Amino acid sequence: MILAHPQKCVACHLCEGACSFQHEGAFQPARTRIFVHDFVDEAVYVPVACFHCKDAPCLSNCPTYAITRDSLTGMVQVNDDRCIGCKMCMVACPFSVMGFHEEKNVSQNCDLCGGEPQCVKICVYGALEYAEVEPVDWMLRLDQAERPAAAAG
Amino acid sequence: MPYGWKGQLLRINLTDGSAQKEPLNMKWAAQYIGGRGLGTKYLLEEIDPACEPLSPANKLVFATGPLSGTYAPTGGRYMVLCKSPLTGAIACSNSGGYWGPELKFAGYDMVILEGRAPKPVYVWVYNDQVEIRDAAHVWGKTIEETEDALRAETDPQARISGIGPAGENLNRVACVINDKSRAAGRSGVGAVMGSKNVKAIVCRGTGAVEVADPLKFGELVFASMKEINASPTTSMALRGMGTASTVGFTNSVGILPTDNFQRGQFEQANAISGQTIAGTVLKRNKGCYSCPIGCARVTETSGASKWKGHGEGPEYETIFGLGSDCGVGELDAVLYANYLCNQYALDTISAGGTVAVAMELAQRGYIPPEDLKEVGTELKFGNADAVMRCLEMMTYRQGKLGDLMAEGGYRLAEHYGHPELFMGSKKQDFAAYDPRGAKGMGLGYATSNRGACHLRGYSMTVEWFAPPDMRLDPFTIEGKAKAQLELQHKAGCEDAAGICTFSAFGGLTPDKLAPIYNAATGENLSLGDWMTAGERIWNIERLFNNRAGLSRKDDSLPPRMTREPLTNGAVQGQVVELAPMLEEYYRLRGWDDDGNPSAETLARLGIE
């Protein structure tokens, strides 16, 4: 998963560009799977991507069983063939990190670029870090999950 | 859809309230790269350069480049162009932030505003939908109030570029500000927007920018990112201390303009330096869209003085304009003045320059007491209260003095009979390098097409910042004309491509930028072609200025620069020998004695 360090983020949105370029072949922040939330007045910038939750609300709320967990990597993934574009997962996601692809009419979340996430690669500020899903300690995830809230006050 | 571009521009006729989409002239786009070059070409074709800048006959162009919106390093910039009400020459002010890329994502490379709206309006662009909406409720409001209000009634993710009270009141040094604190600062572009009764362009886009060769593009960008991140100038000095990192250096050698360029060293420089800022008022640094440098400062006043606020800045130029040039050495006051300028949407360089001229006029007793009384506090160097008061007076045109200051420093000094005290060129104030201690900068200020500007030909890089073995002696005039030519072409291409000139400090030099441009657009320009495009941009700007009535007499410096030597530091005894440099410059450019590009030069560059 993508570990974020919001205190190092400068809100350049390079990660969003890199994400859409990787997945869409074009620069289109509206299609990104990592989201930088700028709280301009508070000077807080928070990048967030799918945490691949252990108990994933998107997965358990999907009416068509389109969201599954990869048994090998532990990643939560959307199967385009089964997704009907109802956006239930977007509503269910506690972190609002489920994205949506308008043309394909399917949900999309961070797929870690197959193990070489482009957002991490391009972030020169060290605000993003890659960690494999399974070995990450649950407490670390919790810490990550709490950070945006804490940072935003 | 052409690569790098959206291939479409938005033309808004404010007089009749119509908005039209039209294809971008791709032939011009290829010839002039984009942004600054392309915008100038459109202006030259569409308006009479001799028109009155604040009349409906002028047009206001918001232009992105082919790299705006991509993840090319610093690819987040756009330009605002028009005929300048300050200089009467071409105005092309560059800004970062997020607005330029957002316009591209909405599907447009440029916006052209024409005519004049019968009442205050703002433009709301959401992809294909364009609305011209009433702006009565935000007219008169500051930048922050305006942005918050307009974002609340459009889209929470909308990006906004607009004017504050200064632009509305046709202040000739008003700027356009986007994302609350990024300024397309110079030459009074904000006044032109105000004259058109347009408060803001609010923009939200969900589209894509495609590049011709994604693999190659990605490879080149990642290599450049790595280099920028490894360069001490970009990743340590600029990221750590911002542009303010320069204060200590310029002050030590004696070219930090102080008290309206009467001196080159400021006793309190340490209190307003980049180091001090980083250690005290800096909350964090910030980056514009797609920027791997992150030089923007998010700051908050210390709380220990009466000046309280928070916002972005100050940049080096602001520290000079509102600090040393006005003799103000209190950091909180400089910060506060910066925030005020951002809220009013005033150019911090020219606003500071104007206050500094007023202070010197007062110092020498050229302003009658009844006019001085309007300030309410003593108008003298070092008085921060006077700076704040003057900023307010010039924004709202309060009283006779406020009205005069709103016309810019030159017109102010001229009114009181001493135009020679105005420190600038083509009626635009100098930036923060005393040209007597960097003579290439003197030539650069004098020849800059938009009036005095440090970024048109930033020869500080070769005169002072370069390693000693690659340095041009700042005190000689030899080689300066040639250096200026190259720097002017280089900067022209950067502004046109849609990236920030600071990227070159991190190694993104023209030989590396041209291939990135090629991979994005599918063009195939050699380094030579690239620099020629820069020369083409320079010459078309010059052509605009010539047609606007400017000539050799306007490529000048005030007598203080050419006759009064500096008295402190390493630069002691120096003046700018402008005439011989200018002579050589015209010759190298292929211009006639009056500064007009010759027919051969225009033909060589393919300018029709």
XYZ file of N, CA, C and O in Angstrom, chain B residues 327-440:
456
model
N 13.292 50.619 2.908
C 14.030 50.743 4.160
C 13.392 50.015 5.328
O 13.719 50.286 6.483
N 12.472 49.105 5.052
C 11.788 48.387 6.124
C 12.520 47.081 6.436
O 12.691 46.235 5.572
N 12.961 46.956 7.690
C 13.725 45.770 8.073
C 13.026 44.916 9.112
O 13.631 44.057 9.733
N 11.729 45.172 9.279
C 10.985 44.368 10.243
C 10.283 43.256 9.475
O 9.431 43.511 8.613
N 10.636 41.997 9.784
C 10.137 40.868 9.005
C 8.612 40.789 9.002
O 7.995 40.595 7.963
N 8.002 40.944 10.161
C 6.537 40.869 10.239
C 5.875 41.922 9.355
O 4.834 41.663 8.737
N 6.480 43.090 9.280
C 5.916 44.156 8.454
C 6.010 43.792 6.971
O 5.079 44.034 6.195
N 7.152 43.207 6.571
C 7.309 42.798 5.176
C 6.282 41.726 4.830
O 5.633 41.763 3.778
N 6.109 40.768 5.735
C 5.118 39.711 5.531
C 3.723 40.310 5.381
O 2.979 39.968 4.472
N 3.403 41.209 6.285
C 2.063 41.795 6.283
C 1.822 42.587 4.996
O 0.748 42.495 4.392
N 2.819 43.344 4.589
C 2.693 44.113 3.342
C 2.496 43.170 2.163
O 1.712 43.440 1.241
N 3.191 42.036 2.199
C 3.053 41.022 1.150
C 1.614 40.481 1.125
O 0.990 40.373 0.069
N 1.090 40.152 2.308
C -0.282 39.627 2.366
C -1.271 40.663 1.847
O -2.234 40.339 1.149
N -1.028 41.945 2.219
C -1.910 43.008 1.742
C -1.914 43.057 0.222
O -2.971 43.117 -0.410
N -0.715 43.021 -0.367
C -0.612 43.061 -1.828
C -1.361 41.880 -2.445
O -2.011 42.017 -3.479
N -1.235 40.702 -1.824
C -1.949 39.540 -2.356
C -3.461 39.735 -2.274
O -4.186 39.328 -3.177
N -3.923 40.336 -1.192
C -5.368 40.532 -1.040
C -5.898 41.605 -1.996
O -6.965 41.468 -2.558
N -5.115 42.663 -2.174
C -5.512 43.730 -3.106
C -5.230 43.337 -4.556
O -5.717 43.954 -5.474
N -4.360 42.315 -4.733
C -3.830 41.926 -6.035
C -3.012 43.057 -6.658
O -3.341 43.600 -7.709
N -1.943 43.377 -5.954
C -0.957 44.349 -6.428
C 0.355 43.622 -6.701
O 0.718 42.708 -5.962
N 1.087 44.056 -7.723
C 2.421 43.532 -7.998
C 3.360 43.995 -6.874
O 3.531 45.208 -6.675
N 3.945 43.058 -6.146
C 4.761 43.464 -4.997
C 6.014 44.232 -5.415
O 6.499 45.079 -4.664
N 6.547 43.941 -6.602
C 7.748 44.663 -7.040
C 7.402 46.120 -7.353
O 8.000 47.054 -6.830
N 6.394 46.293 -8.205
C 6.067 47.654 -8.627
C 5.364 48.456 -7.540
O 5.538 49.672 -7.452
N 4.565 47.783 -6.708
C 3.936 48.506 -5.597
C 5.026 49.011 -4.662
O 5.024 50.174 -4.245
N 5.994 48.125 -4.362
C 7.115 48.532 -3.521
C 7.925 49.638 -4.173
O 8.297 50.621 -3.526
N 8.176 49.499 -5.462
C 8.937 50.508 -6.198
C 8.239 51.856 -6.156
O 8.875 52.905 -5.990
N 6.914 51.839 -6.277
C 6.149 53.081 -6.261
C 6.234 53.764 -4.893
O 6.435 54.974 -4.803
N 6.090 52.953 -3.830
C 6.192 53.527 -2.485
C 7.596 54.095 -2.267
O 7.767 55.181 -1.698
N 8.598 53.359 -2.756
C 9.983 53.817 -2.586
C 10.211 55.159 -3.285
O 10.877 56.044 -2.740
N 9.667 55.306 -4.499
C 9.805 56.596 -5.206
C 9.134 57.700 -4.398
O 9.700 58.785 -4.217
N 7.930 57.391 -3.903
C 7.208 58.402 -3.114
C 8.047 58.810 -1.909
O 8.134 59.998 -1.566
N 8.695 57.820 -1.286
C 9.509 58.126 -0.116
C 10.701 59.010 -0.464
O 11.045 59.924 0.277
N 11.316 58.726 -1.624
C 12.452 59.570 -1.979
C 11.998 60.979 -2.374
O 12.658 61.966 -2.053
N 10.853 61.051 -3.066
C 10.324 62.378 -3.407
C 10.072 63.181 -2.128
O 10.389 64.369 -2.055
N 9.538 62.494 -1.116
C 9.271 63.171 0.158
C 10.575 63.546 0.859
O 10.717 64.651 1.393
N 11.523 62.616 0.807
C 12.828 62.853 1.443
C 13.493 64.120 0.889
O 14.108 64.881 1.616
N 13.329 64.325 -0.417
C 13.969 65.473 -1.052
C 13.070 66.706 -1.058
O 13.411 67.717 -1.691
N 11.902 66.577 -0.435
C 11.019 67.734 -0.319
C 10.295 68.101 -1.596
O 9.915 69.251 -1.794
N 10.086 67.134 -2.476
C 9.410 67.428 -3.749
C 7.893 67.286 -3.663
O 7.180 67.617 -4.589
N 7.409 66.696 -2.570
C 5.951 66.559 -2.429
C 5.465 67.618 -1.436
O 5.959 67.691 -0.322
N 4.516 68.436 -1.868
C 4.035 69.488 -0.967
C 3.392 68.889 0.296
O 2.794 67.813 0.225
N 3.508 69.607 1.426
C 3.013 69.102 2.717
C 1.546 68.705 2.696
O 1.162 67.735 3.332
N 0.718 69.469 1.922
C -0.720 69.130 1.941
C -0.978 67.755 1.325
O -1.896 67.050 1.724
N -0.148 67.360 0.342
C -0.301 66.022 -0.236
C 0.199 64.962 0.747
O -0.381 63.888 0.876
N 1.307 65.277 1.427
C 1.896 64.322 2.366
C 0.972 64.041 3.539
O 0.978 62.951 4.098
N 0.173 65.061 3.874
C -0.729 64.933 5.020
C -1.704 63.754 4.835
O -2.132 63.134 5.802
N -2.037 63.469 3.571
C -2.997 62.392 3.291
C -2.533 61.041 3.817
O -3.336 60.153 4.084
N -1.218 60.881 3.925
C -0.679 59.579 4.358
C -0.998 59.346 5.840
O -1.266 58.227 6.260
N -0.975 60.401 6.622
C -1.327 60.272 8.027
C -0.189 59.825 8.914
O -0.302 59.771 10.124
N 0.914 59.471 8.306
C 2.113 59.137 9.060
C 3.276 59.602 8.202
O 3.097 59.872 7.018
N 4.447 59.730 8.784
C 5.541 60.318 8.021
C 5.987 59.406 6.870
O 6.308 58.235 7.092
N 5.956 59.949 5.659
C 6.352 59.181 4.493
C 7.869 59.195 4.373
O 8.446 60.044 3.703
N 8.511 58.254 5.086
C 9.974 58.226 5.022
C 10.464 56.779 5.037
O 9.762 55.876 5.514
N 11.659 56.582 4.507
C 12.231 55.238 4.460
C 12.265 54.638 5.858
O 12.640 55.302 6.823
N 11.856 53.391 5.943
C 11.903 52.693 7.223
C 10.599 52.719 7.990
O 10.442 51.976 8.961
N 9.649 53.549 7.553
C 8.378 53.628 8.261
C 7.378 52.620 7.680
O 6.757 52.868 6.650
N 7.241 51.472 8.363
C 6.367 50.407 7.860
C 4.908 50.861 7.800
O 4.158 50.457 6.902
N 4.482 51.700 8.736
C 3.106 52.213 8.724
C 2.813 52.938 7.418
O 1.727 52.815 6.849
N 3.806 53.694 6.958
C 3.631 54.453 5.715
C 3.482 53.502 4.529
O 2.700 53.764 3.611
N 4.222 52.383 4.557
C 4.118 51.416 3.459
C 2.695 50.861 3.381
O 2.066 50.856 2.318
N 2.182 50.417 4.533
C 0.821 49.841 4.548
C -0.206 50.873 4.085
O -1.114 50.584 3.320
N -0.041 52.073 4.575
C -0.973 53.153 4.239
C -0.924 53.438 2.735
O -1.969 53.604 2.095
N 0.278 53.495 2.184
C 0.420 53.769 0.747
C -0.218 52.659 -0.086
O -0.840 52.926 -1.116
N -0.045 51.403 0.358
C -0.639 50.291 -0.398
C -2.162 50.443 -0.435
O -2.797 50.235 -1.469
N -2.717 50.822 0.699
C -4.162 51.024 0.760
C -4.582 52.208 -0.118
O -5.538 52.130 -0.890
N -3.819 53.311 0.004
C -4.149 54.514 -0.774
C -4.104 54.247 -2.272
O -4.973 54.686 -3.018
N -3.081 53.500 -2.710
C -2.966 53.296 -4.162
C -3.988 52.283 -4.659
O -4.427 52.334 -5.792
N -4.388 51.362 -3.795
C -5.388 50.374 -4.206
C -6.743 51.032 -4.411
O -7.431 50.792 -5.393
N -7.126 51.882 -3.458
C -8.455 52.492 -3.506
C -8.422 53.916 -4.062
O -9.416 54.628 -3.999
N -7.268 54.309 -4.577
C -7.099 55.658 -5.133
C -7.577 56.732 -4.155
O -8.353 57.631 -4.512
N -7.153 56.630 -2.906
C -7.577 57.588 -1.885
C -6.774 58.878 -1.983
O -5.548 58.855 -1.921
N -7.478 59.970 -2.102
C -6.821 61.267 -2.121
C -6.005 61.506 -3.379
O -5.953 60.670 -4.277
N -5.356 62.640 -3.430
C -4.564 62.997 -4.614
C -3.341 62.095 -4.735
O -3.032 61.577 -5.802
N -2.667 61.890 -3.583
C -1.451 61.091 -3.611
C -1.759 59.633 -3.963
O -1.050 59.002 -4.756
N -2.838 59.100 -3.391
C -3.233 57.723 -3.693
C -3.549 57.558 -5.165
O -3.175 56.573 -5.802
N -4.237 58.540 -5.710
C -4.592 58.512 -7.119
C -3.338 58.528 -8.001
O -3.255 57.825 -9.006
N -2.359 59.323 -7.579
C -1.110 59.407 -8.346
C -0.307 58.104 -8.237
O 0.244 57.622 -9.220
N -0.254 57.561 -7.022
C 0.504 56.320 -6.847
C -0.111 55.173 -7.622
O 0.587 54.276 -8.084
N -1.431 55.198 -7.781
C -2.111 54.154 -8.545
C -1.714 54.179 -10.014
O -1.962 53.233 -10.754
N -1.091 55.267 -10.433
C -0.630 55.366 -11.825
C 0.772 54.787 -11.990
O 1.344 54.810 -13.073
N 1.347 54.298 -10.906
C 2.701 53.730 -10.975
C 3.760 54.764 -10.653
O 3.511 55.971 -10.677
N 4.974 54.269 -10.344
C 6.053 55.129 -9.878
C 6.497 56.194 -10.862
O 6.776 57.341 -10.484
N 6.540 55.829 -12.154
C 7.032 56.798 -13.133
C 6.129 58.015 -13.220
O 6.565 59.162 -13.133
N 4.830 57.746 -13.363
C 3.876 58.855 -13.511
C 3.823 59.704 -12.236
O 3.625 60.911 -12.284
N 4.013 59.035 -11.094
C 4.053 59.754 -9.822
C 5.236 60.726 -9.791
O 5.091 61.915 -9.492
N 6.424 60.196 -10.121
C 7.630 61.022 -10.088
C 7.558 62.144 -11.120
O 8.003 63.263 -10.890
N 6.960 61.816 -12.272
C 6.831 62.804 -13.334
C 5.918 63.951 -12.885
O 6.202 65.120 -13.136
N 4.841 63.591 -12.191
C 3.893 64.612 -11.728
C 4.597 65.623 -10.824
O 4.324 66.824 -10.896
N 5.482 65.119 -9.971
C 6.168 66.030 -9.050
C 7.454 66.602 -9.655
O 8.291 67.152 -8.954
N 7.603 66.380 -10.967
C 8.690 67.034 -11.684
C 10.039 66.341 -11.614
O 11.048 66.931 -12.013
N 10.085 65.123 -11.110
C 11.372 64.440 -11.016
C 11.320 62.991 -11.491
O 11.563 62.062 -10.733
N 11.034 62.817 -12.791
C 10.930 61.440 -13.320
C 12.236 60.663 -13.174
O 12.231 59.441 -13.196
N 13.359 61.400 -13.024
C 14.645 60.703 -12.924
C 14.760 59.892 -11.630
O 15.614 59.027 -11.513
N 13.892 60.176 -10.665
C 13.953 59.416 -9.415
C 13.243 58.071 -9.521
O 13.332 57.242 -8.614
N 12.522 57.858 -10.602
C 11.867 56.568 -10.793
C 12.900 55.535 -11.238
O 13.630 55.748 -12.211
N 12.972 54.429 -10.509
C 13.976 53.416 -10.805
C 13.359 52.280 -11.608
O 12.784 51.338 -11.056
N 13.484 52.396 -12.922
C 12.918 51.354 -13.761
C 13.201 51.639 -15.214
O 13.945 52.563 -15.544
N 12.622 50.825 -16.057
C 12.792 51.002 -17.485
C 11.446 50.786 -18.164
O 10.684 49.909 -17.757
N 11.152 51.569 -19.179
C 9.844 51.560 -19.850
C 8.722 51.754 -18.814
O 7.676 51.113 -18.879
N 8.958 52.573 -17.830
C 7.975 52.926 -16.794
C 7.651 51.752 -15.865
O 6.713 51.806 -15.077
N 8.379 50.660 -15.977
C 8.177 49.533 -15.058
C 9.370 49.429 -14.110
O 10.525 49.485 -14.536
N 9.067 49.240 -12.838
C 10.095 49.246 -11.806
C 11.110 48.119 -11.951
O 10.763 47.012 -12.353
N 12.341 48.420 -11.570
C 13.392 47.410 -11.543
C 13.040 46.314 -10.557
O 12.331 46.546 -9.570
N 13.641 45.151 -10.776
C 13.562 44.084 -9.781
C 14.768 44.223 -8.843
O 15.475 45.232 -8.862
N 15.014 43.201 -8.050
C 15.880 43.353 -6.885
C 17.376 43.145 -7.106
O 18.055 42.570 -6.261
N 17.887 43.555 -8.235
C 19.326 43.473 -8.449
C 19.785 44.819 -8.962
O 19.352 45.248 -10.035
N 20.623 45.499 -8.215
C 21.123 46.788 -8.684
C 22.028 46.546 -9.883
O 23.061 45.897 -9.754
N 21.627 47.040 -11.067
C 22.386 46.714 -12.274
C 23.806 47.283 -12.286
O 24.635 46.849 -13.082
N 24.086 48.233 -11.400
C 25.452 48.763 -11.381
C 26.442 47.697 -10.926
O 27.625 47.769 -11.235
N 25.955 46.707 -10.217
C 26.831 45.624 -9.771
C 26.645 44.345 -10.558
O 27.147 43.291 -10.162
N 25.933 44.409 -11.643
C 25.735 43.271 -12.544
C 25.285 43.868 -13.866
O 24.101 43.983 -14.131
N 26.273 44.266 -14.670
C 25.940 45.132 -15.800
C 25.100 44.467 -16.876
O 24.359 45.128 -17.599
N 25.230 43.139 -16.954
C 24.362 42.410 -17.877
C 22.900 42.611 -17.504
O 22.023 42.705 -18.368
